[in-house]
Short mmCIF file of C-alpha atoms in Angstrom, two decimals:
data_model
loop_
_atom_site.label_atom_id
_atom_site.label_comp_id
_atom_site.label_asym_id
_atom_site.label_seq_id
_atom_site.Cartn_x
_atom_site.Cartn_y
_atom_site.Cartn_z
CA MET L 1 6.45 -60.72 90.95
CA SER L 2 10.02 -60.73 92.14
CA GLU L 3 12.84 -63.20 91.64
CA GLY L 4 14.44 -64.64 94.78
CA ARG L 5 17.73 -63.10 95.79
CA SER L 6 20.42 -64.31 98.20
CA GLY L 7 22.41 -62.30 100.65
CA THR L 8 21.56 -59.64 103.27
CA VAL L 9 21.29 -55.99 102.82
CA PHE L 10 21.46 -54.72 106.38
CA GLY L 11 22.33 -58.01 108.00
CA LEU L 12 19.63 -57.83 110.59
CA ALA L 13 17.68 -60.75 112.04
CA PHE L 14 14.80 -60.85 114.41
CA SER L 15 13.84 -63.71 116.57
CA THR L 16 10.17 -64.08 117.41
CA ASN L 17 8.19 -66.80 119.23
CA LEU L 18 5.42 -66.75 116.56
CA VAL L 19 5.40 -66.19 112.91
CA PRO L 20 4.47 -62.48 112.41
CA THR L 21 1.33 -61.47 110.51
CA PRO L 22 1.51 -59.20 107.57
CA GLY L 23 0.38 -56.31 109.90
CA GLU L 24 3.12 -57.16 112.47
CA ARG L 25 5.67 -57.30 109.58
CA ASP L 26 4.51 -53.71 108.57
CA ILE L 27 5.14 -52.56 112.16
CA ILE L 28 8.70 -53.96 112.07
CA HIS L 29 9.22 -52.34 108.74
CA GLU L 30 8.17 -48.89 109.98
CA TRP L 31 10.09 -49.11 113.23
CA LEU L 32 13.26 -50.22 111.40
CA SER L 33 13.08 -47.27 109.05
CA LYS L 34 12.81 -44.89 112.03
CA ALA L 35 15.55 -46.62 113.90
CA ILE L 36 18.09 -46.26 111.09
CA GLN L 37 16.65 -42.87 110.00
CA CYS L 38 16.09 -43.98 106.46
CA ASP L 39 13.15 -43.46 104.12
CA LYS L 40 10.61 -46.27 104.50
CA ASP L 41 10.77 -47.03 100.73
CA LYS L 42 14.52 -47.72 100.90
CA VAL L 43 14.35 -50.28 103.71
CA PRO L 44 13.80 -53.83 102.43
CA ILE L 45 10.55 -55.51 103.48
CA SER L 46 11.07 -58.16 106.18
CA ARG L 47 10.60 -61.72 105.17
CA VAL L 48 9.68 -64.74 107.26
CA PRO L 49 10.90 -68.24 106.73
CA MET L 50 8.80 -69.90 104.01
CA SER L 51 8.31 -73.23 102.28
CA LYS L 52 8.56 -73.81 98.59
CA SER L 53 5.79 -74.82 96.28
CA TYR L 54 6.46 -76.54 92.98
CA LEU L 55 4.39 -75.57 89.89
CA LYS L 56 4.50 -76.11 86.22
CA ILE L 57 3.05 -74.30 83.19
CA THR L 58 1.66 -76.40 80.30
CA GLY L 59 0.06 -75.45 77.01
CA VAL L 60 2.91 -73.14 75.78
CA ASN L 61 4.62 -73.48 72.42
CA PHE L 62 8.40 -74.35 72.71
CA TYR L 63 9.04 -72.20 69.60
CA THR L 64 8.65 -68.43 69.80
CA PRO L 65 8.57 -65.74 67.09
CA THR L 66 12.24 -64.88 66.03
CA ASP L 67 11.69 -61.18 66.88
CA TRP L 68 11.58 -62.15 70.54
CA HIS L 69 15.30 -62.55 70.62
CA ASP L 70 18.18 -60.35 69.32
CA ASN L 71 20.11 -63.34 68.02
CA GLY L 72 17.20 -64.56 65.93
CA SER L 73 16.68 -67.76 68.12
CA ASN L 74 13.24 -69.20 68.14
CA GLN L 75 13.34 -71.37 71.37
CA LEU L 76 11.52 -70.29 74.48
CA THR L 77 13.98 -69.21 77.27
CA ALA L 78 13.62 -68.59 81.03
CA ASP L 79 14.01 -64.84 80.24
CA ASP L 80 10.86 -65.01 77.98
CA VAL L 81 8.97 -66.69 80.74
CA LEU L 82 10.06 -64.15 83.30
CA TYR L 83 8.98 -61.33 80.98
CA VAL L 84 5.51 -62.80 80.65
CA MET L 85 5.19 -63.43 84.32
CA ASN L 86 6.33 -59.86 85.17
CA HIS L 87 3.60 -58.45 82.93
CA ASN L 88 0.77 -60.72 84.12
CA PRO L 89 -1.23 -59.56 87.21
CA LEU L 90 -1.74 -63.17 88.18
CA PHE L 91 1.91 -63.35 89.33
CA GLU L 92 1.84 -59.90 91.01
CA ASN L 93 2.44 -61.05 94.64
CA ILE L 94 4.45 -64.11 93.86
CA THR L 95 8.11 -64.56 94.57
CA LEU L 96 10.11 -67.07 92.62
CA ALA L 97 12.53 -69.21 94.63
CA SER L 98 14.69 -69.83 91.49
CA PRO L 99 14.66 -69.07 87.76
CA PRO L 100 12.03 -71.04 85.70
CA CYS L 101 13.21 -74.10 83.78
CA VAL L 102 11.99 -74.58 80.21
CA MET L 103 11.81 -78.09 78.75
CA ARG L 104 10.16 -79.76 75.84
CA ALA L 105 7.16 -81.86 76.79
CA THR L 106 8.62 -84.81 74.77
CA PRO L 107 11.84 -84.97 72.79
CA HIS L 108 10.04 -84.41 69.48
CA SER L 109 7.24 -82.13 70.66
CA ASP L 110 6.75 -78.59 69.88
CA MET L 111 5.14 -77.82 73.30
CA ALA L 112 7.00 -76.83 76.36
CA ILE L 113 6.67 -77.47 80.06
CA ILE L 114 7.81 -74.65 82.30
CA TRP L 115 8.85 -75.71 85.81
CA PHE L 116 8.96 -72.97 88.56
CA ASP L 117 9.35 -72.89 92.28
CA ILE L 118 7.72 -70.14 94.48
CA TRP L 119 8.18 -69.12 98.08
CA ASP L 120 5.06 -70.04 99.92
CA SER L 121 3.52 -70.62 103.32
CA GLN L 122 3.42 -74.22 104.77
CA ASN L 123 -0.26 -74.31 103.74
CA GLY L 124 0.59 -73.61 100.13
CA THR L 125 -1.56 -70.43 100.01
CA ASN L 126 0.12 -68.89 96.96
CA ALA L 127 0.21 -72.15 95.07
CA LYS L 128 -3.60 -72.68 95.73
CA LEU L 129 -4.15 -69.28 94.13
CA LEU L 130 -2.29 -70.19 91.03
CA THR L 131 -3.09 -73.90 90.61
CA ASN L 132 -5.43 -74.64 87.66
CA ARG L 133 -5.60 -71.05 86.62
CA SER L 134 -5.09 -70.23 82.95
CA PHE L 135 -3.59 -67.14 81.23
CA ASN L 136 -2.40 -66.00 77.92
CA PHE L 137 1.14 -66.72 76.93
CA ASP L 138 1.48 -64.85 73.70
CA LYS L 139 -1.00 -66.84 71.45
CA ASP L 140 -1.18 -69.87 73.70
CA VAL L 141 -3.51 -70.48 76.59
CA ALA L 142 -1.28 -71.69 79.40
CA VAL L 143 -2.42 -73.59 82.51
CA ILE L 144 -0.69 -73.72 85.88
CA ARG L 145 -0.52 -77.10 87.49
CA ALA L 146 0.81 -78.29 90.97
CA CYS L 147 3.53 -80.88 90.80
CA ASN L 148 6.18 -82.53 92.88
CA MET L 149 9.62 -81.22 93.20
CA HIS L 150 11.37 -81.33 89.74
CA PRO L 151 15.17 -80.86 90.24
CA GLY L 152 15.92 -80.59 86.59
CA ILE L 153 18.96 -82.84 86.53
CA SER L 154 18.22 -86.51 87.08
CA GLN L 155 20.56 -88.61 89.09
CA CYS L 156 20.66 -92.35 89.26
CA GLN L 157 20.18 -93.94 92.72
CA ASN L 158 23.79 -95.14 92.60
CA CYS L 159 25.03 -91.52 92.82
CA TRP L 160 23.21 -90.97 96.11
CA LYS L 161 24.95 -93.92 97.92
#
């Protein structure tokens, strides 16, 4: 799993009349490494424009063991979620579009809801692979659910006018 990054490394862009298949992207990657005379492993993998899919993880405790954090805090953080995702094969080929957002399920609940966005195809291929899958999150059994966009900060409709 990798976290989304912004910016360009080489500053190259290719225009195509069709979205390249993974095999065609491999050809572009190999050609580019030969053209700039660089080791293939040092050339970034080309990416195509993608859509975002919005998912959430439920069934996770908001409070963590205090030994998870250097400062003795016991609240689940986005870094904790990233650590678990990076060590779980379920998220191996998933690229996050932004850092995960951890919230309490209700103001007085000890359970958390973790909102996260992934880069996906228009068909939602990656989201379909993750939706309704369960995995171990420390001692909890977490479940991934599909959801609508969740911006994290609510705005009243007057602000949009």
